CSV table of C-alpha atoms and ligand atoms in Angstrom, one decimal:
chain,number,residue,atom,x,y,z
M,1,MET,CA,12.9,11.7,18.0
M,2,GLU,CA,9.2,10.7,17.4
M,3,LYS,CA,8.4,7.1,16.6
M,4,LEU,CA,8.4,6.3,12.9
M,5,ILE,CA,5.1,6.3,11.0
M,6,ILE,CA,5.2,3.9,8.0
M,7,SER,CA,2.7,4.6,5.3
M,8,ALA,CA,1.9,2.1,2.6
M,9,ALA,CA,0.8,3.3,-0.8
M,10,ILE,CA,-0.5,-0.1,-1.8
M,11,CYS,CA,-2.0,0.3,-5.2
M,12,GLY,CA,-1.6,3.7,-6.9
M,13,ALA,CA,-3.4,4.6,-10.0
M,14,GLU,CA,-0.7,4.0,-12.6
M,15,VAL,CA,1.1,0.8,-11.9
M,16,THR,CA,-0.2,-2.5,-13.5
M,17,LYS,CA,-0.1,-6.2,-13.0
M,18,GLU,CA,2.0,-6.4,-16.2
M,19,GLN,CA,4.7,-4.6,-14.3
M,20,ASN,CA,4.3,-6.6,-11.1
M,21,PRO,CA,1.6,-9.3,-10.8
M,22,ALA,CA,1.1,-8.5,-7.1
M,23,VAL,CA,-0.3,-5.0,-7.9
M,24,PRO,CA,-3.9,-5.2,-6.4
M,25,TYR,CA,-7.1,-4.4,-8.5
M,26,THR,CA,-10.0,-6.3,-6.9
M,27,VAL,CA,-11.5,-5.4,-3.5
M,28,GLU,CA,-10.1,-8.7,-2.1
M,29,GLU,CA,-6.6,-8.0,-3.5
M,30,ILE,CA,-6.6,-4.4,-2.2
M,31,ALA,CA,-7.6,-5.7,1.3
M,32,ARG,CA,-4.9,-8.4,1.1
M,33,GLU,CA,-2.2,-5.9,0.3
M,34,ALA,CA,-3.4,-3.5,3.0
M,35,LYS,CA,-3.2,-6.3,5.6
M,36,SER,CA,0.3,-7.4,4.4
M,37,ALA,CA,1.5,-3.8,5.0
M,38,TYR,CA,-0.4,-3.4,8.3
M,39,ASP,CA,1.0,-6.7,9.7
M,40,ALA,CA,4.5,-5.6,8.8
M,41,GLY,CA,4.2,-2.3,10.7
M,42,ALA,CA,2.4,0.2,8.5
M,43,SER,CA,-0.1,2.4,10.4
M,44,VAL,CA,-1.3,4.4,7.4
M,45,ILE,CA,-2.7,2.9,4.2
M,46,HIS,CA,-2.6,5.5,1.4
M,47,LEU,CA,-5.5,4.3,-0.8
M,48,HIS,CA,-6.3,4.4,-4.5
M,49,VAL,CA,-8.9,2.0,-5.9
M,50,ARG,CA,-9.4,0.2,-9.2
M,51,TRP,CA,-12.1,-1.6,-11.1
M,52,ASP,CA,-11.5,-5.3,-11.5
M,53,ASP,CA,-9.8,-4.7,-14.8
M,54,GLY,CA,-7.3,-2.4,-13.2
M,55,THR,CA,-8.8,0.9,-14.4
M,56,PRO,CA,-8.3,3.6,-11.7
M,57,THR,CA,-11.5,5.0,-10.3
M,58,GLN,CA,-12.6,7.4,-7.5
M,59,ASP,CA,-16.1,6.0,-7.5
M,60,LYS,CA,-17.6,6.5,-4.0
M,61,GLY,CA,-19.1,3.0,-3.9
M,62,ARG,CA,-15.9,1.3,-4.9
M,63,PHE,CA,-14.0,3.3,-2.2
M,64,GLN,CA,-16.6,2.3,0.4
M,65,GLU,CA,-16.3,-1.4,-0.5
M,66,CYS,CA,-12.5,-1.3,-0.3
M,67,VAL,CA,-12.4,0.7,2.9
M,68,ASP,CA,-14.9,-1.6,4.6
M,69,ALA,CA,-12.8,-4.7,3.4
M,70,ILE,CA,-9.6,-3.1,4.7
M,71,ARG,CA,-11.2,-2.1,8.0
M,72,ALA,CA,-12.4,-5.7,8.5
M,73,LEU,CA,-8.8,-7.0,8.3
M,74,CYS,CA,-6.9,-4.0,9.8
M,75,PRO,CA,-9.3,-2.5,12.4
M,76,GLU,CA,-6.9,0.2,13.7
M,77,ALA,CA,-5.3,1.3,10.5
M,78,ILE,CA,-5.4,4.9,9.4
M,79,ILE,CA,-6.9,4.7,6.0
M,80,GLN,CA,-6.0,7.7,3.9
M,81,PRO,CA,-8.0,8.0,0.6
M,82,SER,CA,-6.3,9.7,-2.3
M,83,THR,CA,-8.0,12.8,-3.6
M,84,GLY,CA,-5.5,12.9,-6.4
M,85,GLY,CA,-6.9,9.9,-8.2
M,86,ALA,CA,-5.4,9.6,-11.7
M,87,VAL,CA,-4.2,12.1,-14.2
M,88,GLY,CA,-7.2,13.6,-16.1
M,89,MET,CA,-9.9,13.0,-13.6
M,90,SER,CA,-12.2,16.0,-12.7
M,91,ASP,CA,-12.1,17.6,-9.2
M,92,LEU,CA,-15.7,16.3,-8.5
M,93,GLU,CA,-14.7,12.8,-9.4
M,94,ARG,CA,-11.6,13.0,-7.2
M,95,LEU,CA,-13.5,14.3,-4.2
M,96,GLN,CA,-15.8,11.2,-4.1
M,97,SER,CA,-13.2,9.4,-1.9
M,98,THR,CA,-13.9,11.9,0.9
M,99,GLU,CA,-17.7,11.2,0.8
M,100,ILE,CA,-17.5,7.6,2.3
M,101,GLU,CA,-18.7,6.7,5.8
M,102,PRO,CA,-17.4,7.2,8.3
M,103,THR,CA,-15.8,10.4,7.0
M,104,PRO,CA,-12.1,9.6,6.5
M,105,GLU,CA,-9.7,10.9,9.3
M,106,PHE,CA,-7.0,11.6,6.8
M,107,ALA,CA,-6.8,12.2,3.0
M,108,THR,CA,-4.3,13.6,0.5
M,109,LEU,CA,-4.3,17.2,-0.7
M,110,ASP,CA,-2.2,17.7,-3.8
M,111,CYS,CA,-0.7,21.2,-3.6
M,112,GLY,CA,0.1,22.0,-7.2
M,113,THR,CA,0.4,21.0,-10.9
M,114,CYS,CA,3.2,18.8,-12.0
M,115,ASN,CA,4.7,17.0,-14.9
M,116,PHE,CA,3.9,13.3,-14.6
M,117,GLY,CA,6.1,11.8,-17.3
M,118,GLY,CA,5.7,12.0,-21.1
M,119,ASP,CA,2.8,14.2,-22.0
M,120,GLU,CA,1.0,13.7,-18.7
M,121,ILE,CA,0.2,16.6,-16.5
M,122,PHE,CA,-1.4,16.2,-13.0
M,123,VAL,CA,-3.4,19.4,-12.8
M,124,ASN,CA,-4.1,21.1,-9.5
M,125,THR,CA,-4.7,24.8,-10.0
M,126,ASP,CA,-4.6,27.2,-7.1
M,127,ASN,CA,-8.4,27.2,-7.1
M,128,THR,CA,-8.5,23.4,-6.9
M,129,VAL,CA,-6.0,23.3,-4.0
M,130,MET,CA,-8.0,26.0,-2.0
M,131,ASN,CA,-11.3,24.3,-2.8
M,132,PHE,CA,-10.1,20.9,-1.7
M,133,ALA,CA,-8.6,22.4,1.5
M,134,LYS,CA,-11.8,24.1,2.3
M,135,ILE,CA,-13.9,21.0,1.7
M,136,MET,CA,-11.6,18.8,3.8
M,137,ALA,CA,-11.7,21.4,6.7
M,138,GLU,CA,-15.5,21.4,6.6
M,139,ARG,CA,-15.6,17.6,6.7
M,140,GLY,CA,-13.0,17.4,9.5
M,141,ILE,CA,-10.5,15.5,7.4
M,142,LYS,CA,-6.8,16.1,8.1
M,143,PRO,CA,-5.0,16.8,4.9
M,144,GLU,CA,-1.6,15.2,4.1
M,145,LEU,CA,-0.1,17.9,1.9
M,146,GLU,CA,1.3,16.2,-1.1
M,147,VAL,CA,4.2,18.3,-2.4
M,148,PHE,CA,6.2,17.3,-5.4
M,149,ASP,CA,8.5,20.2,-5.2
M,150,LYS,CA,9.3,23.3,-3.1
M,151,GLY,CA,6.8,25.5,-5.0
M,152,MET,CA,4.0,23.2,-3.7
M,153,ILE,CA,5.0,23.9,-0.1
M,154,ASP,CA,4.5,27.6,-0.9
M,155,ILE,CA,1.1,26.9,-2.3
M,156,ALA,CA,0.2,24.9,0.8
M,157,LEU,CA,1.3,27.9,2.9
M,158,LYS,CA,-1.0,30.1,0.8
M,159,ALA,CA,-3.9,27.9,1.9
M,160,ASP,CA,-2.6,28.1,5.4
M,161,ARG,CA,-2.6,32.0,5.3
M,162,LYS,CA,-6.3,31.8,4.1
M,163,GLY,CA,-7.0,29.9,7.3
M,164,LEU,CA,-7.9,26.6,5.5
M,165,LEU,CA,-5.4,24.4,7.3
M,166,LYS,CA,-5.1,23.4,11.0
M,167,HIS,CA,-1.7,23.1,12.7
M,168,PRO,CA,0.5,21.2,12.9
M,169,LEU,CA,0.7,20.7,9.2
M,170,HIS,CA,1.6,17.4,7.8
M,171,PHE,CA,3.5,17.1,4.4
M,172,ASP,CA,4.4,14.2,2.1
M,173,PHE,CA,7.5,15.0,0.0
M,174,VAL,CA,7.0,13.0,-3.1
M,175,LEU,CA,10.5,12.9,-4.6
M,176,GLY,CA,11.5,11.6,-8.0
M,177,VAL,CA,8.4,12.7,-10.0
M,178,GLN,CA,9.1,16.4,-10.7
M,179,MET,CA,11.9,17.1,-8.3
M,180,SER,CA,14.9,14.7,-8.1
M,181,ALA,CA,15.1,12.3,-5.1
M,182,THR,CA,18.4,13.0,-3.5
M,183,VAL,CA,19.2,13.3,0.2
M,184,ARG,CA,20.1,17.0,-0.5
M,185,ASP,CA,16.6,17.6,-1.9
M,186,LEU,CA,15.0,15.9,1.1
M,187,VAL,CA,16.9,18.0,3.6
M,188,PHE,CA,16.0,21.2,1.6
M,189,MET,CA,12.3,20.2,1.7
M,190,ALA,CA,12.4,19.3,5.4
M,191,GLU,CA,14.0,22.7,6.2
M,192,SER,CA,11.3,24.5,4.1
M,193,VAL,CA,8.2,23.6,6.1
M,194,PRO,CA,7.0,25.6,9.1
M,195,ALA,CA,8.5,24.6,12.5
M,196,GLY,CA,6.4,22.0,14.3
M,197,SER,CA,5.2,20.4,11.0
M,198,THR,CA,5.4,16.7,10.6
M,199,TRP,CA,6.5,15.1,7.3
M,200,THR,CA,6.7,11.8,5.4
M,201,ALA,CA,9.0,11.2,2.5
M,202,THR,CA,8.5,9.1,-0.6
M,203,GLY,CA,11.2,8.3,-3.0
M,204,LEU,CA,10.1,7.0,-6.4
M,205,GLY,CA,11.6,3.8,-7.9
M,206,LYS,CA,15.1,2.8,-6.7
M,207,ASN,CA,15.2,6.0,-4.7
M,208,ALA,CA,12.7,4.6,-2.3
M,209,TRP,CA,15.4,3.1,0.0
M,210,THR,CA,17.9,6.0,0.2
M,211,ILE,CA,15.0,8.4,0.9
M,212,ALA,CA,13.5,6.0,3.5
M,213,ALA,CA,16.9,5.7,5.3
M,214,ALA,CA,17.5,9.4,5.2
M,215,ALA,CA,13.9,10.2,6.5
M,216,ILE,CA,14.4,7.7,9.4
M,217,CYS,CA,17.7,9.5,10.3
M,218,LEU,CA,16.2,13.0,9.9
M,219,GLY,CA,13.2,12.4,12.1
M,220,GLY,CA,10.6,12.3,9.3
M,221,HIS,CA,8.3,9.5,8.4
M,222,VAL,CA,8.4,7.1,5.5
M,223,ARG,CA,6.0,6.0,2.7
M,224,VAL,CA,6.7,2.9,0.5
M,225,GLY,CA,4.5,0.7,-1.6
M,226,PHE,CA,3.6,-0.4,-5.2
M,227,GLU,CA,2.3,3.1,-6.0
M,228,ASP,CA,5.9,4.4,-5.8
M,229,ASN,CA,8.1,1.4,-6.4
M,230,LEU,CA,7.8,-2.2,-7.6
M,231,TYR,CA,11.1,-3.6,-6.6
M,232,LEU,CA,12.5,-4.8,-3.3
M,233,GLU,CA,16.0,-4.4,-4.6
M,234,LYS,CA,17.6,-4.2,-8.0
M,235,GLY,CA,16.0,-6.8,-10.3
M,236,VAL,CA,13.9,-8.3,-7.5
M,237,LEU,CA,10.1,-7.6,-7.7
M,238,ALA,CA,8.4,-7.2,-4.4
M,239,LYS,CA,5.9,-10.0,-3.7
M,240,SER,CA,3.8,-7.7,-1.5
M,241,ASN,CA,3.6,-4.3,0.0
M,242,GLY,CA,4.3,-6.0,3.3
M,243,GLU,CA,7.8,-7.0,2.0
M,244,MET,CA,8.5,-3.3,1.4
M,245,VAL,CA,7.1,-2.2,4.7
M,246,GLU,CA,9.2,-4.9,6.4
M,247,LYS,CA,12.3,-3.5,4.7
M,248,VAL,CA,11.6,-0.1,6.1
M,249,ALA,CA,10.9,-1.6,9.6
M,250,ALA,CA,14.3,-3.4,9.4
M,251,LEU,CA,16.1,-0.2,8.4
M,252,ALA,CA,14.4,1.6,11.4
M,253,ARG,CA,15.5,-1.3,13.8
M,254,LEU,CA,19.1,-1.1,12.5
M,255,LEU,CA,19.0,2.7,13.0
M,256,GLY,CA,17.4,2.5,16.5
M,257,ARG,CA,14.1,4.2,15.6
M,258,PRO,CA,11.0,2.5,17.0
M,259,ILE,CA,7.9,2.1,14.8
M,260,ALA,CA,4.6,3.9,15.8
M,261,THR,CA,1.5,1.9,16.3
M,262,PRO,CA,-1.7,3.3,14.6
M,263,ALA,CA,-2.7,4.8,18.0
M,264,GLU,CA,0.7,6.5,18.3
M,265,ALA,CA,0.5,7.6,14.7
M,266,ARG,CA,-2.8,9.3,15.4
M,267,GLU,CA,-1.2,11.2,18.3
M,268,ILE,CA,1.8,12.3,16.2
M,269,LEU,CA,-0.4,13.4,13.4
M,270,HIS,CA,-3.0,15.0,15.7
M,271,ILE,CA,-5.9,13.1,14.2
M,272,GLY,CA,-8.9,11.6,15.9
M,273,THR,CA,-9.9,7.9,16.0
M,274,PRO,CA,-12.7,6.7,13.7
M,275,LYS,CA,-15.0,6.6,16.7
M,276,ASP,CA,-14.5,10.4,17.3
M,277,LEU,CA,-15.6,11.3,13.8
F,301,KMH,N1,-1.9,9.3,-9.2
F,301,KMH,C1,-1.5,10.7,-9.2
F,301,KMH,C2,-2.0,11.4,-10.4
F,301,KMH,C3,-2.5,11.4,-4.4
F,301,KMH,O1,-2.7,10.3,-4.2
F,301,KMH,O2,-3.0,12.4,-3.8
F,301,KMH,C4,-1.9,11.5,-8.0
F,301,KMH,C5,-1.5,10.9,-6.7
F,301,KMH,C6,-1.5,11.8,-5.5
F,301,KMH,O3,-1.2,9.7,-6.5
F,302,ZN,ZN1,-1.5,8.5,-4.4
């Protein structure tokens, strides 16, 4: 089995300091959270950014500042900007995170529209998905194919048939938003991607830990962090993203699966180093 890549989704666009005071907003807080995750074993930092008051933004300048601050503290980390942003943002606004320097090695590509709770809908039409895939291919950015249900795997495969994706494909199964987050669902998703693909799994809320353990056993990779879950265990707020990454690393140690360094993660994911870009 490959070594385990741990991704830390340190901030997200939706969670707030009212829910957990450790959720980062400022550039310094975002860099601090990235470092806590990196030091605990995360090789990928999935990045959203905020203005100082917590408002989510895809502003290119703010992304640049946050990426530079993270890079200064975590020189080898694979920084993965979100192109999803927050519900309601335009495609042009969302794509700004891919325009920073150097060009990101890795970024998310959301592969369909989904219900986001209450009246919220996260809109990704087929045209948006194909357009984002094309732009990322032109910029040499490896997409992490964010799939919230099986239909989104099929939309990603449509982009693949159009020649917009390079193999091996890499998926992130985001379970617990639109599709439920059970081990059966995870196995179904893992069996639905093309042979040779790599995948990460994310379980929302309390499902973070069962999904992490199952992904470790199944040979997938794991994402945790404040974007997806605020609690270390029932009733106990996590004090940092690092605490959550450390819990995944402990599970992996118990289950005998070594953790990938950033260099090993780049090899597993078939992405270049920042110097190559
Ligand atoms: N915040 C969600 C609306 C991504 O990062 O690509 C979108 C999201 C997915 O988090
Ligand atoms: Zn995200």
